[in-house]
Tab-separated table of C-alpha atoms and ligand atoms in Angstrom:
chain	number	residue	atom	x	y	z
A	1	UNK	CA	-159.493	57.849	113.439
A	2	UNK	CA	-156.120	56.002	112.673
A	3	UNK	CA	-154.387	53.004	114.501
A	4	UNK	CA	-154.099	54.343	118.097
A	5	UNK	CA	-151.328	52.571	120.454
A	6	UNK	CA	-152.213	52.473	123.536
A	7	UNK	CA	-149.983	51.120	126.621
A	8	UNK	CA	-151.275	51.332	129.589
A	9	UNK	CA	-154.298	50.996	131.320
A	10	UNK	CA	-154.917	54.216	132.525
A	11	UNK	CA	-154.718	55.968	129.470
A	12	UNK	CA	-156.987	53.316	127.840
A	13	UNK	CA	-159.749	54.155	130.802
A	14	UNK	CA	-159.368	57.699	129.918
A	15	UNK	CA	-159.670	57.463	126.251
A	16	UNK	CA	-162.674	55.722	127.126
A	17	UNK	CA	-164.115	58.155	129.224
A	18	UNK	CA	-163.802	61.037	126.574
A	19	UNK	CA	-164.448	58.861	123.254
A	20	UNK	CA	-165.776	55.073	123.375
A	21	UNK	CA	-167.925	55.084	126.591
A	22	UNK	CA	-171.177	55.482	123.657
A	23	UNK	CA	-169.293	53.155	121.037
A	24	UNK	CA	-170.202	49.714	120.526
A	25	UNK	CA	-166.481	48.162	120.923
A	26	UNK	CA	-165.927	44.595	119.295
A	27	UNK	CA	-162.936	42.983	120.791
A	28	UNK	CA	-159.795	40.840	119.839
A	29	UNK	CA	-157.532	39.318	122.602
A	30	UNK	CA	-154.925	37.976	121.554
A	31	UNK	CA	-151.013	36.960	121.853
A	32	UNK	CA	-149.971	38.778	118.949
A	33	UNK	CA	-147.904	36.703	116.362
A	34	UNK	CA	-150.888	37.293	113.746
A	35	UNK	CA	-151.681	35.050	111.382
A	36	UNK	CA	-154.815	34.581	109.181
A	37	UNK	CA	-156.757	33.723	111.809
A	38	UNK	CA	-156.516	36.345	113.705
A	39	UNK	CA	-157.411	39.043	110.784
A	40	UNK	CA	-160.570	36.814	110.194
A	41	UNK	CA	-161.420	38.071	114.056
A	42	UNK	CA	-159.898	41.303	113.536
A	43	UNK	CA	-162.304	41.852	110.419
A	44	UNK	CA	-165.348	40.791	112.131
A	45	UNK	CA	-164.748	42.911	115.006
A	46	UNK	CA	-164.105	45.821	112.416
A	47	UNK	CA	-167.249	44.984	110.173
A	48	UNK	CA	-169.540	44.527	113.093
A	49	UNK	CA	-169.227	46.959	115.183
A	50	UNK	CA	-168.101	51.306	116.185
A	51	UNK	CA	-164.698	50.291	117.025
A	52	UNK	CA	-162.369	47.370	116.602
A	53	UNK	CA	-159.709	46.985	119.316
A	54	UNK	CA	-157.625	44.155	119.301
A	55	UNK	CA	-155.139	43.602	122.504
A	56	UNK	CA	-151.542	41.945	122.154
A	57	UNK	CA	-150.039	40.297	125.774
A	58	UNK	CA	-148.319	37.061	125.733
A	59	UNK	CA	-149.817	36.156	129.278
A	60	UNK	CA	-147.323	34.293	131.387
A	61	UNK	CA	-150.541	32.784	133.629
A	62	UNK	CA	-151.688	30.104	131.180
A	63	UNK	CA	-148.362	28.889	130.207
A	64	UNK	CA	-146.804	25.605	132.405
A	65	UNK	CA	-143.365	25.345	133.729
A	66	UNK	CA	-142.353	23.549	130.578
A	67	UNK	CA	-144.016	25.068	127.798
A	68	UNK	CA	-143.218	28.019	125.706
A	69	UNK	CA	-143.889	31.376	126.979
A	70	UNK	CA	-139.706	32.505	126.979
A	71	UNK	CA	-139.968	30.777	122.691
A	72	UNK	CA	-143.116	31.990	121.892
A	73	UNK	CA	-142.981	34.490	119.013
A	74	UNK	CA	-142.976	37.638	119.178
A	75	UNK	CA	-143.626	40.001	116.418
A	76	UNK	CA	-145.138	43.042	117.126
A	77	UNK	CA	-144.379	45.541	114.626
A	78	UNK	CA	-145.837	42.714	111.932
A	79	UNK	CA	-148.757	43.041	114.429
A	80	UNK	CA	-149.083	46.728	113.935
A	81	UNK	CA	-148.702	46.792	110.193
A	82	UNK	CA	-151.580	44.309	109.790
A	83	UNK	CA	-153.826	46.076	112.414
A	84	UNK	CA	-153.427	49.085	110.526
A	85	UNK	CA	-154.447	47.468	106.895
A	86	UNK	CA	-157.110	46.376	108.338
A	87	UNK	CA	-158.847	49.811	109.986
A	88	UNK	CA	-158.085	48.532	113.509
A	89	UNK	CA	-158.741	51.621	115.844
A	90	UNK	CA	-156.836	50.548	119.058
A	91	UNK	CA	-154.074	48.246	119.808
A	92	UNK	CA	-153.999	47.888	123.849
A	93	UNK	CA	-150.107	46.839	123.684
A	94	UNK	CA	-149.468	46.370	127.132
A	95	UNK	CA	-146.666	44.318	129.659
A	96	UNK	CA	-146.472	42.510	132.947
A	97	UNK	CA	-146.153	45.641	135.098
A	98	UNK	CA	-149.296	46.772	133.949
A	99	UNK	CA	-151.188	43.709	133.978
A	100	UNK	CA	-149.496	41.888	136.684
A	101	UNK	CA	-148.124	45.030	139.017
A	102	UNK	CA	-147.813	42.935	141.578
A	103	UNK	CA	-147.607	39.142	142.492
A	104	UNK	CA	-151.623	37.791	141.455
A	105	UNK	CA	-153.745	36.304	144.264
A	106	UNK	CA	-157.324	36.647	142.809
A	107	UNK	CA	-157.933	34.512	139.675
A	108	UNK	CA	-160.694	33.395	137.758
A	109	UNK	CA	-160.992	29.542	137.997
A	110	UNK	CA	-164.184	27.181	136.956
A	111	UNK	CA	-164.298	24.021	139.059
A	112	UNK	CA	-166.163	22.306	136.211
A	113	UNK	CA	-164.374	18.898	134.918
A	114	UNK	CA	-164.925	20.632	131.526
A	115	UNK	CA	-162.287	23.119	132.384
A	116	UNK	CA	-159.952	21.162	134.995
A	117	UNK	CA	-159.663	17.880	133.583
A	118	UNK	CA	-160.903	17.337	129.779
A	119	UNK	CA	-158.766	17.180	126.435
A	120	UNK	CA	-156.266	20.190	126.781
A	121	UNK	CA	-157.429	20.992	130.674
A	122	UNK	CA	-155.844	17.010	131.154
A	123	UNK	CA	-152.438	17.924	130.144
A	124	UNK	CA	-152.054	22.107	130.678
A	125	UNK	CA	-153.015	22.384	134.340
A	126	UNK	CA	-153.498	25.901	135.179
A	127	UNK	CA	-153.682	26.818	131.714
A	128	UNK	CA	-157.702	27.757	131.559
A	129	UNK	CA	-157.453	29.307	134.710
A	130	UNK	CA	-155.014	31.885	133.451
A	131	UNK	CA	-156.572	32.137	130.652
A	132	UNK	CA	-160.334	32.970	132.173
A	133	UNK	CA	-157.734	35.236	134.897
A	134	UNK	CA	-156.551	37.793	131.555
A	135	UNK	CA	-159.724	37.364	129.411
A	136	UNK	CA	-161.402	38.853	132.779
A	137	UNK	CA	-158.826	41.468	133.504
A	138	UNK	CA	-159.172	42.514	129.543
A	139	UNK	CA	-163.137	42.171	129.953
A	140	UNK	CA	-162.701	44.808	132.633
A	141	UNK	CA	-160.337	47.137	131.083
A	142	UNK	CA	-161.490	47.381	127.599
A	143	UNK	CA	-164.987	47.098	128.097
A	144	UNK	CA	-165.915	45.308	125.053
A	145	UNK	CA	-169.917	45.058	123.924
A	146	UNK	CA	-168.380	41.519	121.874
A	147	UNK	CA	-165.529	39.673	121.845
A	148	UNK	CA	-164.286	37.008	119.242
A	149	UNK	CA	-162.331	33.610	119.253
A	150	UNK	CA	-161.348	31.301	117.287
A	151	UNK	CA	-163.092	27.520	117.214
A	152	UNK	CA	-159.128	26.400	117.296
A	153	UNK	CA	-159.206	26.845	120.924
A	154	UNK	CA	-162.805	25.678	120.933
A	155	UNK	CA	-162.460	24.714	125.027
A	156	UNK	CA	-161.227	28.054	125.699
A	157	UNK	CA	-164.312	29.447	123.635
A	158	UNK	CA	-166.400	27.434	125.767
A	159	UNK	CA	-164.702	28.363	128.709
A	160	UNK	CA	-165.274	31.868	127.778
A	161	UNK	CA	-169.174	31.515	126.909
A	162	UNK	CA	-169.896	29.883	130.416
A	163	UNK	CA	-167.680	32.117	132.483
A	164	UNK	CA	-169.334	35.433	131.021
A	165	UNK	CA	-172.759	33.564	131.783
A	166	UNK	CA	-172.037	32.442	135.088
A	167	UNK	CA	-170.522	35.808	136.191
A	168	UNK	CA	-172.804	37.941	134.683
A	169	UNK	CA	-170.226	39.837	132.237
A	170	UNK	CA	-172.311	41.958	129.959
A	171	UNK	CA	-170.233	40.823	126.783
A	172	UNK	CA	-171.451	39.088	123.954
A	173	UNK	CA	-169.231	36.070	122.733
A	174	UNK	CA	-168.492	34.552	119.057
A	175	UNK	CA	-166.847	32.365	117.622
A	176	UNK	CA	-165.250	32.056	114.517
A	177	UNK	CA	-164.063	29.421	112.208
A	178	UNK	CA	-160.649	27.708	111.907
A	179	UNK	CA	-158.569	29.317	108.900
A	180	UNK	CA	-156.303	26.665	107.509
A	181	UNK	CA	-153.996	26.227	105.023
A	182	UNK	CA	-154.287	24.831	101.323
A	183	UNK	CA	-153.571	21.311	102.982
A	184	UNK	CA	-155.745	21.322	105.761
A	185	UNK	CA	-152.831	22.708	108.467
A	186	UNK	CA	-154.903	24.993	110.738
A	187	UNK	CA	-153.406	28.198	111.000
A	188	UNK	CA	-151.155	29.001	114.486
A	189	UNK	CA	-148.818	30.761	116.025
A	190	UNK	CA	-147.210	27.773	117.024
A	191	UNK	CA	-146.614	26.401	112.989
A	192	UNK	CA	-143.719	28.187	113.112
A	193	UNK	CA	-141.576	25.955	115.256
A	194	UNK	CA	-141.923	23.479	112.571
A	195	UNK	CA	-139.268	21.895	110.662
A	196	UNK	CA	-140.383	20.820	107.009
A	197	UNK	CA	-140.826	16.846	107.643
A	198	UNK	CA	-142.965	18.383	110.807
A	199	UNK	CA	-144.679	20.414	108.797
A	200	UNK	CA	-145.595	18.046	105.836
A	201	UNK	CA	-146.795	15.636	108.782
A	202	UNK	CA	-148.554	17.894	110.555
A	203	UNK	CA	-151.405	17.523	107.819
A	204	UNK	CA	-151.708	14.402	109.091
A	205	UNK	CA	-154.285	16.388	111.797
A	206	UNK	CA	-156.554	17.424	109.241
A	207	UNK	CA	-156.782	14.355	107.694
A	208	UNK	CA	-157.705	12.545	110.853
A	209	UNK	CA	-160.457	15.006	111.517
A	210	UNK	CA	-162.091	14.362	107.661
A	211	UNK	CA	-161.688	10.403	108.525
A	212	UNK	CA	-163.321	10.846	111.776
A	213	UNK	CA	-165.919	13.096	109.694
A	214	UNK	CA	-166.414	10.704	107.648
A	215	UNK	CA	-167.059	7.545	109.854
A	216	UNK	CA	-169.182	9.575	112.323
A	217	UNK	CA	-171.659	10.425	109.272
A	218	UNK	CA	-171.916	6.530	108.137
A	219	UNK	CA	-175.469	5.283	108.746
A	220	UNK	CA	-174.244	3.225	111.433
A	221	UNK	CA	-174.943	3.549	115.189
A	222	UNK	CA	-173.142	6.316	116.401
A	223	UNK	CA	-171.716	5.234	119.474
A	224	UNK	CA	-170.478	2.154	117.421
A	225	UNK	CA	-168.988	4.934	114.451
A	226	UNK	CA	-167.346	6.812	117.911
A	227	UNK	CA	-165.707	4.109	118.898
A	228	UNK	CA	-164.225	3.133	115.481
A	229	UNK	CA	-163.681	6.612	114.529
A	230	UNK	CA	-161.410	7.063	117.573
A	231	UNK	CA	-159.347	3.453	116.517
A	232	UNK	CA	-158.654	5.139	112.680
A	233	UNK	CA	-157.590	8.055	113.920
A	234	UNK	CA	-155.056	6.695	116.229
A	235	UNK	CA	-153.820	4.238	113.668
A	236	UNK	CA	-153.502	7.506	111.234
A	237	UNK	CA	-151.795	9.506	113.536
A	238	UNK	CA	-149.642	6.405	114.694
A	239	UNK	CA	-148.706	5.755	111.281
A	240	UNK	CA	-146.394	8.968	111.372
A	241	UNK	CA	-143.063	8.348	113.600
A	242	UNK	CA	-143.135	11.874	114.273
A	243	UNK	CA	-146.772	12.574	115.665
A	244	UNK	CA	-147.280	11.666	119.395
A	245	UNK	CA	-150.558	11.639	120.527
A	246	UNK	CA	-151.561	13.781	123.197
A	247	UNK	CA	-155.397	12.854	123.010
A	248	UNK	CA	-158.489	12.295	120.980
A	249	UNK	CA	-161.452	13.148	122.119
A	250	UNK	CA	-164.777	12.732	120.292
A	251	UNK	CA	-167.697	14.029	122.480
A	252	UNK	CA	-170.626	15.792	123.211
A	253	UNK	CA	-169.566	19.522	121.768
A	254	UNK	CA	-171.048	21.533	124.464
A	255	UNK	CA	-170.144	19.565	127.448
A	256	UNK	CA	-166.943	18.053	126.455
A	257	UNK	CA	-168.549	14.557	127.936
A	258	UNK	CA	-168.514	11.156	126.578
A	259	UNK	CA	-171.718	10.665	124.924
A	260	UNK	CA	-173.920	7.898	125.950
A	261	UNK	CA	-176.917	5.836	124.642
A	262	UNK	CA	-179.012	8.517	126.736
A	263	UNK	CA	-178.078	11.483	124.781
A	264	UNK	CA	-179.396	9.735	121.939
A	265	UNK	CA	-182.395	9.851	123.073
A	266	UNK	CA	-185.320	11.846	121.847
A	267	UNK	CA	-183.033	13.703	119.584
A	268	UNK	CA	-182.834	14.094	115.950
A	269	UNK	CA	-179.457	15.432	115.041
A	270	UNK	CA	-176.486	15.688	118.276
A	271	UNK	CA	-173.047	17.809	117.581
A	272	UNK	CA	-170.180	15.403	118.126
A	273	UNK	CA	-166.867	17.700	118.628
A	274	UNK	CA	-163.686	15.803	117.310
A	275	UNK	CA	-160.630	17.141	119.018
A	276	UNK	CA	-157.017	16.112	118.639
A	277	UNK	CA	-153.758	17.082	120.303
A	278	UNK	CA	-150.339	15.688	119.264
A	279	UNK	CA	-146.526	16.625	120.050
A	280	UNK	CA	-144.687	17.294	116.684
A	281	UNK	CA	-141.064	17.369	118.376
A	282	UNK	CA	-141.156	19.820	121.134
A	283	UNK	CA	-144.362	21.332	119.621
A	284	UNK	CA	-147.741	20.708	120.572
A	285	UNK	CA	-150.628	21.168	117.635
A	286	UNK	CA	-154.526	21.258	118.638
A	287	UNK	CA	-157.348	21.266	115.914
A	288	UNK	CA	-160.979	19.967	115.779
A	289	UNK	CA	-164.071	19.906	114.119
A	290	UNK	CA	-167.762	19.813	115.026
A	291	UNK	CA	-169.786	17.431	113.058
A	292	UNK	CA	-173.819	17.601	113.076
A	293	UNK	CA	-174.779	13.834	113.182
A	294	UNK	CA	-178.422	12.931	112.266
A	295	UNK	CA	-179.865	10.265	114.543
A	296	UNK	CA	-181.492	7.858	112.794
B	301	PAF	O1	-156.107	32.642	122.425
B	301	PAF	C1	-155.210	33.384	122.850
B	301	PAF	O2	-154.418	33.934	122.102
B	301	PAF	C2	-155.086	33.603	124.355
B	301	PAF	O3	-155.395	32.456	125.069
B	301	PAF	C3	-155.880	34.805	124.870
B	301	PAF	C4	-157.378	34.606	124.686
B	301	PAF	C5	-155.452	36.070	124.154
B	301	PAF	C6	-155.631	35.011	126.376
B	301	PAF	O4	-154.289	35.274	126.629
């Protein structure tokens, strides 16, 4: 079948009913404004499964009073060309009167410290909780078998993989890996707000991660190689007048928690998660990396 637009929920549930209730569906959220990353989900859901459906909602819930939802880009009939190169069979294009008819009072929350108060939880406050509220909503609607996301917005991944545990959703999560470009830049939506000297020093990210890579996999002690890691990458991303630092967190990359002489223990190998946030301007950048330490 070609690209099918669909708008509204009721026709998707209908659609289903006659044509994808047997299908195994692999499934894209996402905020439109495409960019490589997003085709590398788009293809897996394609290659992996009956039908690829990919949604497109800029979802007013997870954005904070002063952050970007009015700015954030919007390009939809980009969105549709590049869903249609790449065999996508349904775009669920829908608004706020569909999703939000009326004023929300049920939402999705975790009361875990991973979600309410670590690395981007710290500075968006309700920003997971909208975000588990829509992934649920599209869970529900679309019925997916799997659904991808990218290890950019590796807390909301994990945010994702313990909510459908915890609640029993019967969808299968992955994750995929960052796509950046040639210098490092991990690809965003957001890159776009840049100006060129923001741009050129927003590779200043990357290069922080590969130092912290590189420290962390020194045969010193690791909680010594943490601790320093964390000091170069501050100096790094200090060095640049135009990078404010919103955190760095190196930790324990399923937990999101400070590792500890304990963890250590009785283990060969532990995967430390390096994560970095920064303020170019008015823009905010994340990017990480998970690196598989041996323990000596
Ligand atoms: O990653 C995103 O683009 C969004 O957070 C998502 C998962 C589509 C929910 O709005």
């Amino acid at each position: 079948m070609g690209l099918k637009i669909i708008k509204k929920i009721e026709d998707y549930k209908n659609f289903y009913k006659d044509f994808l209730y047997n299908k195994k569906i692999g499934f894209v959220p996402t905020m439109g404004a495409l960019h490589e990353g997003h085709l590398s989900l788009l293809k897996k859901a394609k290659e992996n499964n009956d039908v690829a459906i990919m949604s497109i909602f800029v979802n007013p819930i997870q954005f904070g009073e002063n952050e970007d939802f009015d700015k954030y880009p919007r390009t939809i009939e980009k969105d549709i060309f590049l869903a249609e190169k790449l065999g996508i069979d349904i775009v669920f294009y829908t608004d706020e009167n569909e999703l939000y008819p009326q004023k929300q009072t049920f939402f999705v929350s975790s009361d875990s410290i991973m979600f309410t108060s670590r690395l981007c939880a710290n500075t968006r406050k309700n920003h997971f909780k909208g975000v588990a509220t829509i992934v649920t909503k599209l869970f529900n609607i679309i019925k997916p078998n799997v659904a991808y996301f990218g290890q950019k917005d590796y807390q909301q991944f994990l945010l994702i993989k313990n909510m459908v545990k915890e609640l029993n959703m019967d969808v299968n999560i992955q994750m995929c890996p960052i796509i950046r470009e040639e210098d490092g830049l991990a690809k965003s939506s957001r890159n776009i707000y840049l100006k060129d000297k923001e741009r050129q020093e927003a590779t200043i990210l990357y290069k922080a991660l590969k130092l912290g890579e590189k420290i962390l996999t020194s045969s010193q002690d690791l909680l010594d190689n943490i601790k320093l890691a964390k000091e170069e990458i501050e100096n790094l991303i200090n060095s640049s007048k135009l990078l404010k630092i919103d955190y760095i967190s190196i930790c324990n990359a399923s937990l999101l928690e400070e590792i500890t002489k304990k963890d250590l223990e009785k283990k060969n190998s532990i995967n430390v998660l390096i994560a970095i946030a920064v303020y170019i301007g008015n823009t905010r950048l994340i990017d990480n990396e998970i690196v598989s330490v041996k323990i000596n």
